[in-house]
Amino acid sequence: MTLADRGERVPVNQLVVDDFRALVARLGIMHAVHQLFGGNALSNGVAFPDRPFTLDRVPQSVGDPEWLMVAGESDTDVDLHLDGAPGWVRELVCLDDSPALIAWGRPGDWDVSAERESLGERGILPRVDFDRPWMSDDVRHLIIPALSDVGTRHHFQTLLPNDEPDVLDGANLTTLSHAAWNAFVSPAVVANKQRLAASLRSLSAHVHLLPLEASRITQVVRFVERLWFTYLPGQPKPLSEVPGVIDIPPRAPALERELTRKNTAFVWGWAIAAMSEAARAVPVADRAAHFDESGLLIRQGSAWARLIALDADRMAMVGVGHDDHVPMVTAFPRPSWVPDLAGEFDGEEAWTVRGLWRGRNATGPLANIDYLAAVQQVKPNGAANLPAALAVVPDPVTPEAQVEVLEMMQGLQDFTWNDCVLATRPAFGTTPSSYPF
């Protein structure tokens, strides 16, 4: 039964239309973030991520598109909500679901089944708010964060991936949520695909070490285009920017360059120490530093440490200190990109994210981690490039030593993050064009 059927039709209240457009926009922003980090894409409409609330936009053969709201959960049979519903509604609703409310129509002119309305009038089920069905008592609680701009920006922070806590811990979530809000609502950004894509890549870089696939970013850009130019066309836009930056800024490039430089010097110094011992034909069992298929190894008496893998801004190590006592401090959950090093090598594990070391039993600078104390022997090599760094390796004393050193040199230019094994692409973008011997 529609408002017209009840003789209650009045001119559509513009405030009701504005409220609906704002709700669609906020849900769209939430879904864009959810989709960016692995959530399912929607073909038409918006949804509250991981909650039973969807708004599908359905074009009609005549007239403007209509919307279908499927929300909440209840013990009622879905047929109760579909009694007298148009055919297009029945086609879209999953008959296996048990929603609390199904409504269809346009802003300011919504409809529900006659039976659902009757149960609400008799107090058996919550009454339907026909102006704003999403505000009905059995639905409103689901979408409270999407009912205000502030609530959406705060909830946005919970949608960011938390499987790499080291990275997320270093992000200023309030500043990031404001910048992301502006990037999604600014007409200057959403109308420029390249600019929006750059903001999405930057957003990911603040909370995730691995870059997102280009296809994922393209998918989200297309969704944001649909949101503003198909679902919510025209002016004025329902949401406004907040003071602050419009585009999501990238990670500070100067810090990234400095971190890469330090990591490079550290790895080169360690590898060159291993090559120097190999060049002198020191037996493997007697070497302080070694480089094999499992990574870089360094020993100091009974203590040892292994650098298992790395790229420009992260490393992972496992080691054993001079004694078995490990101070009890805050433990950090292992990020998804760190394998079970302790189980593989029978030691304590640690990893670094942008220069800060974390692990199961320690945090802070590398020098503070007792079970990696042997690493303090490593002297970084700050050469301008890899060939210059390799130039300090002494000439091998035997043919066998030469073969081993050359293998290490090849390994160094191939050594990068690849699930604890040597990979095949040069680390840090440097490949020696010739060897010093």
CSV table of C-alpha atoms in Angstrom, one decimal:
chain,number,residue,atom,x,y,z
A,1,MET,CA,0.0,0.0,0.0
A,2,THR,CA,1.5,3.4,-1.0
A,3,LEU,CA,1.0,6.8,0.6
A,4,ALA,CA,-1.3,7.7,-2.3
A,5,ASP,CA,-3.5,4.6,-1.7
A,6,ARG,CA,-3.9,5.7,1.9
A,7,GLY,CA,-4.9,9.2,0.8
A,8,GLU,CA,-1.8,10.6,2.6
A,9,ARG,CA,0.3,11.7,-0.3
A,10,VAL,CA,1.9,15.1,0.3
A,11,PRO,CA,4.6,16.9,-1.7
A,12,VAL,CA,7.9,15.2,-1.2
A,13,ASN,CA,9.8,16.8,1.7
A,14,GLN,CA,13.1,17.9,0.4
A,15,LEU,CA,14.7,17.2,3.8
A,16,VAL,CA,13.6,13.5,3.4
A,17,VAL,CA,15.2,13.4,0.0
A,18,ASP,CA,18.4,15.0,1.3
A,19,ASP,CA,18.6,12.6,4.2
A,20,PHE,CA,18.3,9.6,1.8
A,21,ARG,CA,21.0,11.0,-0.6
A,22,ALA,CA,23.3,11.6,2.4
A,23,LEU,CA,22.7,8.0,3.6
A,24,VAL,CA,23.5,6.6,0.2
A,25,ALA,CA,26.6,8.7,0.0
A,26,ARG,CA,27.9,7.7,3.4
A,27,LEU,CA,27.2,4.0,2.8
A,28,GLY,CA,28.9,4.4,-0.6
A,29,ILE,CA,32.1,5.7,1.0
A,30,MET,CA,32.1,2.9,3.6
A,31,HIS,CA,31.6,0.3,0.8
A,32,ALA,CA,34.4,1.9,-1.3
A,33,VAL,CA,36.8,1.4,1.6
A,34,HIS,CA,35.6,-2.1,2.3
A,35,GLN,CA,35.9,-3.0,-1.4
A,36,LEU,CA,39.4,-1.5,-1.6
A,37,PHE,CA,40.7,-3.9,1.0
A,38,GLY,CA,39.1,-7.0,-0.3
A,39,GLY,CA,35.3,-6.7,0.2
A,40,ASN,CA,32.9,-7.9,-2.4
A,41,ALA,CA,31.9,-5.5,-5.2
A,42,LEU,CA,28.3,-4.5,-5.7
A,43,SER,CA,26.8,-4.4,-9.1
A,44,ASN,CA,24.2,-1.8,-8.3
A,45,GLY,CA,23.6,0.1,-5.1
A,46,VAL,CA,25.3,0.4,-1.7
A,47,ALA,CA,25.6,-1.6,1.5
A,48,PHE,CA,26.8,-1.3,5.1
A,49,PRO,CA,29.9,-3.5,5.1
A,50,ASP,CA,29.4,-6.8,7.0
A,51,ARG,CA,26.0,-5.9,8.2
A,52,PRO,CA,22.6,-6.9,6.9
A,53,PHE,CA,21.7,-3.7,5.2
A,54,THR,CA,21.6,-3.1,1.4
A,55,LEU,CA,20.1,-0.4,-0.8
A,56,ASP,CA,19.8,-1.6,-4.5
A,57,ARG,CA,19.2,1.0,-7.2
A,58,VAL,CA,16.9,-0.6,-9.8
A,59,PRO,CA,16.3,1.2,-13.2
A,60,GLN,CA,12.6,1.0,-14.3
A,61,SER,CA,11.3,0.7,-17.9
A,62,VAL,CA,9.2,3.9,-17.2
A,63,GLY,CA,10.1,6.7,-14.9
A,64,ASP,CA,13.0,7.2,-12.5
A,65,PRO,CA,14.9,4.3,-10.9
A,66,GLU,CA,13.5,2.9,-7.7
A,67,TRP,CA,15.4,1.6,-4.6
A,68,LEU,CA,15.0,-1.6,-2.8
A,69,MET,CA,16.0,-1.7,0.9
A,70,VAL,CA,16.6,-5.1,2.5
A,71,ALA,CA,17.6,-4.7,6.2
A,72,GLY,CA,18.0,-6.5,9.4
A,73,GLU,CA,17.3,-10.0,10.5
A,74,SER,CA,14.2,-11.6,12.1
A,75,ASP,CA,12.3,-14.8,12.6
A,76,THR,CA,9.5,-13.8,10.1
A,77,ASP,CA,9.1,-15.6,6.8
A,78,VAL,CA,10.4,-13.6,3.8
A,79,ASP,CA,7.1,-14.1,2.1
A,80,LEU,CA,5.5,-11.8,4.7
A,81,HIS,CA,7.5,-8.9,3.3
A,82,LEU,CA,6.8,-9.8,-0.4
A,83,ASP,CA,3.0,-10.0,-0.3
A,84,GLY,CA,1.9,-7.7,-3.1
A,85,ALA,CA,5.4,-6.6,-4.0
A,86,PRO,CA,6.2,-5.8,-7.6
A,87,GLY,CA,7.9,-8.5,-9.7
A,88,TRP,CA,11.2,-6.7,-9.8
A,89,VAL,CA,11.3,-6.8,-6.0
A,90,ARG,CA,10.6,-10.5,-5.9
A,91,GLU,CA,13.4,-11.1,-8.4
A,92,LEU,CA,16.0,-9.3,-6.3
A,93,VAL,CA,15.2,-10.6,-2.9
A,94,CYS,CA,16.8,-13.9,-1.8
A,95,LEU,CA,14.1,-16.2,-0.6
A,96,ASP,CA,16.5,-17.9,1.8
A,97,ASP,CA,16.9,-14.7,3.9
A,98,SER,CA,14.8,-13.6,6.8
A,99,PRO,CA,15.1,-9.8,6.9
A,100,ALA,CA,13.5,-7.5,9.4
A,101,LEU,CA,12.2,-5.1,6.8
A,102,ILE,CA,11.9,-4.9,3.0
A,103,ALA,CA,10.9,-1.6,1.5
A,104,TRP,CA,10.9,-0.3,-2.0
A,105,GLY,CA,10.2,3.0,-3.8
A,106,ARG,CA,11.8,6.4,-4.1
A,107,PRO,CA,12.9,9.0,-1.5
A,108,GLY,CA,9.8,10.2,0.2
A,109,ASP,CA,7.6,7.6,-1.3
A,110,TRP,CA,8.3,4.1,0.1
A,111,ASP,CA,6.2,1.0,0.2
A,112,VAL,CA,6.1,-2.2,2.2
A,113,SER,CA,3.8,-5.3,2.0
A,114,ALA,CA,0.3,-4.9,3.4
A,115,GLU,CA,0.9,-7.7,5.9
A,116,ARG,CA,4.1,-6.1,7.2
A,117,GLU,CA,2.4,-2.7,7.6
A,118,SER,CA,-0.5,-4.4,9.4
A,119,LEU,CA,1.7,-6.2,11.8
A,120,GLY,CA,3.4,-2.9,12.6
A,121,GLU,CA,0.1,-1.1,13.1
A,122,ARG,CA,-1.0,-3.8,15.6
A,123,GLY,CA,2.3,-3.6,17.5
A,124,ILE,CA,3.3,-7.2,16.7
A,125,LEU,CA,6.3,-5.8,14.8
A,126,PRO,CA,7.9,-2.4,14.9
A,127,ARG,CA,6.1,0.3,13.0
A,128,VAL,CA,7.5,1.3,9.6
A,129,ASP,CA,8.7,4.8,9.1
A,130,PHE,CA,7.4,5.5,5.6
A,131,ASP,CA,9.4,8.7,5.2
A,132,ARG,CA,12.6,7.1,6.2
A,133,PRO,CA,12.2,3.3,6.4
A,134,TRP,CA,15.9,3.0,7.4
A,135,MET,CA,14.9,4.7,10.7
A,136,SER,CA,12.4,2.1,11.6
A,137,ASP,CA,13.0,0.6,15.1
A,138,ASP,CA,14.2,-2.8,13.8
A,139,VAL,CA,16.6,-1.3,11.3
A,140,ARG,CA,18.0,2.0,12.7
A,141,HIS,CA,20.4,0.4,15.2
A,142,LEU,CA,22.3,-1.3,12.3
A,143,ILE,CA,23.3,1.9,10.5
A,144,ILE,CA,23.9,4.4,13.3
A,145,PRO,CA,27.4,5.2,12.1
A,146,ALA,CA,26.1,6.1,8.7
A,147,LEU,CA,23.5,8.5,10.0
A,148,SER,CA,26.1,11.3,10.4
A,149,ASP,CA,29.3,12.5,8.7
A,150,VAL,CA,31.2,12.3,12.0
A,151,GLY,CA,30.0,8.7,12.7
A,152,THR,CA,30.9,7.6,9.2
A,153,ARG,CA,34.5,9.0,9.5
A,154,HIS,CA,34.9,7.3,12.8
A,155,HIS,CA,33.5,4.0,11.5
A,156,PHE,CA,35.8,4.3,8.5
A,157,GLN,CA,38.7,3.6,10.8
A,158,THR,CA,37.3,0.2,11.7
A,159,LEU,CA,37.1,-0.8,8.0
A,160,LEU,CA,40.9,-0.5,7.5
A,161,PRO,CA,42.7,-3.8,7.4
A,162,ASN,CA,44.2,-4.9,10.8
A,163,ASP,CA,46.2,-7.9,9.6
A,164,GLU,CA,49.4,-5.8,9.6
A,165,PRO,CA,49.2,-4.2,13.0
A,166,ASP,CA,52.7,-2.8,12.8
A,167,VAL,CA,51.7,-0.6,9.9
A,168,LEU,CA,48.3,0.4,11.2
A,169,ASP,CA,49.8,1.3,14.5
A,170,GLY,CA,52.0,3.9,12.8
A,171,ALA,CA,49.1,5.6,11.0
A,172,ASN,CA,47.3,8.7,12.3
A,173,LEU,CA,43.8,7.3,11.8
A,174,THR,CA,42.0,10.5,12.6
A,175,THR,CA,44.0,12.5,10.1
A,176,LEU,CA,43.8,9.7,7.6
A,177,SER,CA,40.0,9.4,7.9
A,178,HIS,CA,39.6,13.1,7.3
A,179,ALA,CA,41.8,13.0,4.3
A,180,ALA,CA,40.0,9.9,2.9
A,181,TRP,CA,36.7,11.6,3.5
A,182,ASN,CA,37.8,14.6,1.5
A,183,ALA,CA,39.2,12.4,-1.3
A,184,PHE,CA,35.9,10.6,-1.7
A,185,VAL,CA,33.6,13.6,-1.5
A,186,SER,CA,35.6,16.4,-3.3
A,187,PRO,CA,34.2,17.0,-6.8
A,188,ALA,CA,37.7,17.9,-8.0
A,189,VAL,CA,39.0,14.4,-6.9
A,190,VAL,CA,36.1,12.2,-7.9
A,191,ALA,CA,35.9,13.7,-11.3
A,192,ASN,CA,39.6,12.9,-12.0
A,193,LYS,CA,40.2,9.1,-12.2
A,194,GLN,CA,44.0,9.4,-11.9
A,195,ARG,CA,43.8,11.7,-8.9
A,196,LEU,CA,41.3,9.4,-7.1
A,197,ALA,CA,43.4,6.4,-7.9
A,198,ALA,CA,46.5,8.1,-6.5
A,199,SER,CA,44.6,8.8,-3.2
A,200,LEU,CA,43.5,5.2,-3.0
A,201,ARG,CA,47.1,3.9,-3.5
A,202,SER,CA,48.2,6.3,-0.8
A,203,LEU,CA,45.5,5.2,1.6
A,204,SER,CA,46.6,1.6,1.1
A,205,ALA,CA,50.2,2.5,1.7
A,206,HIS,CA,49.4,4.0,5.1
A,207,VAL,CA,47.9,0.8,6.4
A,208,HIS,CA,49.3,-2.0,4.2
A,209,LEU,CA,52.9,-2.9,3.2
A,210,LEU,CA,52.1,-4.7,0.0
A,211,PRO,CA,50.7,-2.5,-2.8
A,212,LEU,CA,47.2,-3.1,-4.0
A,213,GLU,CA,46.5,-4.7,-7.3
A,214,ALA,CA,45.8,-2.1,-10.1
A,215,SER,CA,42.6,-4.0,-10.9
A,216,ARG,CA,41.3,-3.5,-7.3
A,217,ILE,CA,42.0,0.2,-7.5
A,218,THR,CA,40.3,0.5,-10.9
A,219,GLN,CA,37.3,-1.4,-9.5
A,220,VAL,CA,36.9,1.1,-6.6
A,221,VAL,CA,37.3,4.1,-8.9
A,222,ARG,CA,34.5,2.9,-11.1
A,223,PHE,CA,32.3,2.3,-8.1
A,224,VAL,CA,32.9,5.9,-6.8
A,225,GLU,CA,32.1,7.2,-10.3
A,226,ARG,CA,28.8,5.3,-10.2
A,227,LEU,CA,28.1,6.6,-6.7
A,228,TRP,CA,28.3,10.3,-7.6
A,229,PHE,CA,27.4,10.3,-11.3
A,230,THR,CA,24.7,7.6,-11.5
A,231,TYR,CA,23.3,7.0,-8.0
A,232,LEU,CA,23.5,10.6,-6.8
A,233,PRO,CA,23.7,12.9,-9.8
A,234,GLY,CA,23.1,16.6,-9.8
A,235,GLN,CA,23.8,19.3,-7.3
A,236,PRO,CA,24.2,20.1,-4.5
A,237,LYS,CA,26.2,17.1,-3.3
A,238,PRO,CA,24.8,15.6,-0.1
A,239,LEU,CA,28.2,15.6,1.7
A,240,SER,CA,30.8,18.3,2.2
A,241,GLU,CA,34.5,18.4,2.6
A,242,VAL,CA,36.0,19.0,6.1
A,243,PRO,CA,39.0,21.3,6.7
A,244,GLY,CA,42.3,19.7,5.8
A,245,VAL,CA,43.9,18.1,2.8
A,246,ILE,CA,41.8,17.0,-0.2
A,247,ASP,CA,44.0,14.2,-1.6
A,248,ILE,CA,45.3,11.5,0.7
A,249,PRO,CA,49.0,12.2,1.0
A,250,PRO,CA,51.5,9.5,0.3
A,251,ARG,CA,54.0,8.3,3.0
A,252,ALA,CA,56.7,10.8,3.5
A,253,PRO,CA,59.2,10.2,0.7
A,254,ALA,CA,62.2,11.5,2.6
A,255,LEU,CA,61.6,9.0,5.4
A,256,GLU,CA,61.1,6.2,2.8
A,257,ARG,CA,64.3,7.0,1.1
A,258,GLU,CA,66.3,7.2,4.3
A,259,LEU,CA,64.8,3.9,5.5
A,260,THR,CA,65.7,2.2,2.3
A,261,ARG,CA,69.2,3.6,2.4
A,262,LYS,CA,69.7,2.3,6.0
A,263,ASN,CA,68.3,-1.1,5.2
A,264,THR,CA,70.4,-1.4,2.1
A,265,ALA,CA,73.6,-0.5,4.0
A,266,PHE,CA,72.8,-3.0,6.7
A,267,VAL,CA,72.2,-5.9,4.3
A,268,TRP,CA,75.2,-5.1,2.2
A,269,GLY,CA,77.4,-4.9,5.2
A,270,TRP,CA,76.2,-8.3,6.5
A,271,ALA,CA,76.5,-10.0,3.1
A,272,ILE,CA,79.9,-8.6,2.4
A,273,ALA,CA,81.1,-9.9,5.8
A,274,ALA,CA,79.9,-13.4,4.7
A,275,MET,CA,81.6,-13.1,1.3
A,276,SER,CA,84.9,-12.0,2.9
A,277,GLU,CA,85.0,-15.1,5.1
A,278,ALA,CA,84.1,-17.3,2.1
A,279,ALA,CA,86.8,-15.6,0.1
A,280,ARG,CA,89.4,-16.5,2.7
A,281,ALA,CA,88.1,-20.2,2.6
A,282,VAL,CA,87.1,-20.1,6.3
A,283,PRO,CA,85.2,-23.4,7.0
A,284,VAL,CA,81.5,-22.8,7.3
A,285,ALA,CA,81.3,-24.1,10.9
A,286,ASP,CA,83.9,-21.5,11.9
A,287,ARG,CA,82.4,-18.5,10.2
A,288,ALA,CA,80.9,-15.6,12.1
A,289,ALA,CA,78.9,-14.6,9.0
A,290,HIS,CA,77.4,-16.8,6.3
A,291,PHE,CA,75.0,-16.5,3.4
A,292,ASP,CA,73.1,-19.5,2.1
A,293,GLU,CA,69.8,-20.5,0.6
A,294,SER,CA,68.0,-19.7,3.9
A,295,GLY,CA,69.4,-16.2,4.2
A,296,LEU,CA,72.1,-14.3,6.0
A,297,LEU,CA,73.5,-15.9,9.3
A,298,ILE,CA,75.7,-14.3,11.9
A,299,ARG,CA,77.1,-16.0,15.1
A,300,GLN,CA,78.6,-14.6,18.3
A,301,GLY,CA,79.5,-17.4,20.7
A,302,SER,CA,76.3,-19.3,21.5
A,303,ALA,CA,74.2,-16.5,20.1
A,304,TRP,CA,73.1,-16.4,16.4
A,305,ALA,CA,70.7,-14.5,14.2
A,306,ARG,CA,69.3,-15.0,10.6
A,307,LEU,CA,68.0,-12.4,8.3
A,308,ILE,CA,65.3,-14.5,6.5
A,309,ALA,CA,64.0,-12.0,3.9
A,310,LEU,CA,63.6,-8.3,3.1
A,311,ASP,CA,62.5,-5.6,0.7
A,312,ALA,CA,63.1,-1.9,0.8
A,313,ASP,CA,61.1,-1.2,3.9
A,314,ARG,CA,60.8,-4.4,5.9
A,315,MET,CA,62.8,-7.3,7.2
A,316,ALA,CA,62.3,-10.5,9.2
A,317,MET,CA,64.8,-12.2,11.5
A,318,VAL,CA,65.0,-15.1,13.9
A,319,GLY,CA,67.7,-15.5,16.5
A,320,VAL,CA,68.8,-16.8,19.9
A,321,GLY,CA,70.6,-14.7,22.5
A,322,HIS,CA,73.4,-15.4,24.9
A,323,ASP,CA,71.0,-16.6,27.6
A,324,ASP,CA,67.5,-18.0,27.7
A,325,HIS,CA,66.0,-15.2,29.6
A,326,VAL,CA,63.7,-13.0,27.5
A,327,PRO,CA,62.2,-9.9,29.1
A,328,MET,CA,58.4,-9.9,29.2
A,329,VAL,CA,57.2,-6.9,27.3
A,330,THR,CA,54.3,-6.2,25.0
A,331,ALA,CA,53.9,-8.8,22.3
A,332,PHE,CA,52.9,-7.9,18.8
A,333,PRO,CA,50.8,-10.3,16.7
A,334,ARG,CA,52.7,-11.5,13.7
A,335,PRO,CA,51.6,-9.7,10.5
A,336,SER,CA,50.3,-11.7,7.6
A,337,TRP,CA,53.5,-11.3,5.6
A,338,VAL,CA,55.7,-12.8,8.3
A,339,PRO,CA,55.9,-16.7,8.2
A,340,ASP,CA,56.4,-18.8,11.3
A,341,LEU,CA,60.1,-18.1,11.6
A,342,ALA,CA,60.4,-19.5,15.1
A,343,GLY,CA,58.9,-22.8,14.0
A,344,GLU,CA,61.1,-23.0,11.0
A,345,PHE,CA,64.4,-22.1,12.7
A,346,ASP,CA,63.9,-22.8,16.4
A,347,GLY,CA,64.5,-19.3,17.6
A,348,GLU,CA,62.8,-16.1,18.6
A,349,GLU,CA,61.3,-14.0,15.7
A,350,ALA,CA,61.2,-10.3,15.0
A,351,TRP,CA,60.3,-8.1,12.1
A,352,THR,CA,60.7,-4.5,11.2
A,353,VAL,CA,58.3,-2.1,9.6
A,354,ARG,CA,59.7,1.2,8.5
A,355,GLY,CA,62.6,1.0,10.8
A,356,LEU,CA,60.9,-0.1,14.0
A,357,TRP,CA,61.5,-3.7,15.2
A,358,ARG,CA,58.6,-5.7,16.5
A,359,GLY,CA,58.3,-9.3,17.7
A,360,ARG,CA,56.7,-11.7,20.0
A,361,ASN,CA,58.7,-10.7,23.0
A,362,ALA,CA,60.3,-7.3,22.2
A,363,THR,CA,59.8,-4.0,20.5
A,364,GLY,CA,61.8,-0.9,19.7
A,365,PRO,CA,65.2,-0.5,18.1
A,366,LEU,CA,67.1,-3.6,17.0
A,367,ALA,CA,69.8,-3.0,19.7
A,368,ASN,CA,67.2,-3.6,22.4
A,369,ILE,CA,66.3,-7.1,21.2
A,370,ASP,CA,68.4,-9.6,23.3
A,371,TYR,CA,67.9,-12.6,21.1
A,372,LEU,CA,69.2,-10.7,18.1
A,373,ALA,CA,72.3,-9.4,19.9
A,374,ALA,CA,74.6,-11.1,17.4
A,375,VAL,CA,73.5,-8.7,14.8
A,376,GLN,CA,75.4,-5.9,16.6
A,377,GLN,CA,78.5,-7.2,14.8
A,378,VAL,CA,77.2,-6.2,11.4
A,379,LYS,CA,78.9,-3.1,10.1
A,380,PRO,CA,76.7,-1.3,7.5
A,381,ASN,CA,78.2,-0.6,4.1
A,382,GLY,CA,77.1,2.8,2.8
A,383,ALA,CA,78.6,2.5,-0.7
A,384,ALA,CA,76.8,4.4,-3.4
A,385,ASN,CA,75.9,1.3,-5.3
A,386,LEU,CA,76.2,-2.5,-5.1
A,387,PRO,CA,79.3,-2.8,-7.4
A,388,ALA,CA,81.1,-0.3,-5.2
A,389,ALA,CA,80.1,-2.2,-2.1
A,390,LEU,CA,81.3,-5.5,-3.6
A,391,ALA,CA,84.7,-4.0,-4.4
A,392,VAL,CA,85.8,-4.4,-0.8
A,393,VAL,CA,85.5,-8.2,-0.9
A,394,PRO,CA,89.0,-9.7,-0.9
A,395,ASP,CA,90.1,-11.9,-3.8
A,396,PRO,CA,89.2,-15.6,-3.2
A,397,VAL,CA,92.1,-17.7,-2.2
A,398,THR,CA,91.0,-20.9,-4.0
A,399,PRO,CA,88.8,-21.8,-7.0
A,400,GLU,CA,86.2,-23.3,-4.7
A,401,ALA,CA,86.1,-20.1,-2.7
A,402,GLN,CA,85.7,-18.0,-5.9
A,403,VAL,CA,82.7,-20.2,-6.9
A,404,GLU,CA,81.1,-19.7,-3.5
A,405,VAL,CA,81.7,-16.0,-3.4
A,406,LEU,CA,80.2,-15.5,-6.9
A,407,GLU,CA,77.2,-17.5,-5.8
A,408,MET,CA,76.8,-15.2,-2.8
A,409,MET,CA,77.1,-12.1,-5.1
A,410,GLN,CA,74.4,-13.5,-7.3
A,411,GLY,CA,72.3,-14.3,-4.3
A,412,LEU,CA,72.7,-10.8,-2.9
A,413,GLN,CA,71.3,-9.2,-6.1
A,414,ASP,CA,68.5,-11.8,-6.1
A,415,PHE,CA,67.7,-11.7,-2.4
A,416,THR,CA,64.3,-10.2,-1.7
A,417,TRP,CA,61.0,-11.1,0.0
A,418,ASN,CA,59.7,-14.4,-1.4
A,419,ASP,CA,58.4,-16.7,1.3
A,420,CYS,CA,61.8,-17.4,2.9
A,421,VAL,CA,63.6,-18.4,-0.3
A,422,LEU,CA,65.8,-16.7,-2.8
A,423,ALA,CA,63.8,-14.9,-5.4
A,424,THR,CA,64.9,-13.9,-8.9
A,425,ARG,CA,64.5,-10.1,-9.1
A,426,PRO,CA,67.2,-7.7,-7.9
A,427,ALA,CA,66.8,-6.2,-4.4
A,428,PHE,CA,66.7,-2.4,-4.2
A,429,GLY,CA,66.8,-2.1,-8.0
A,430,THR,CA,70.6,-2.6,-8.3
A,431,THR,CA,72.4,-5.3,-10.3
A,432,PRO,CA,76.1,-5.3,-10.5
A,433,SER,CA,77.2,-5.2,-14.2
A,434,SER,CA,80.5,-6.9,-13.4
A,435,TYR,CA,82.3,-8.6,-10.5
A,436,PRO,CA,85.6,-7.4,-9.1
A,437,PHE,CA,87.5,-10.5,-10.0
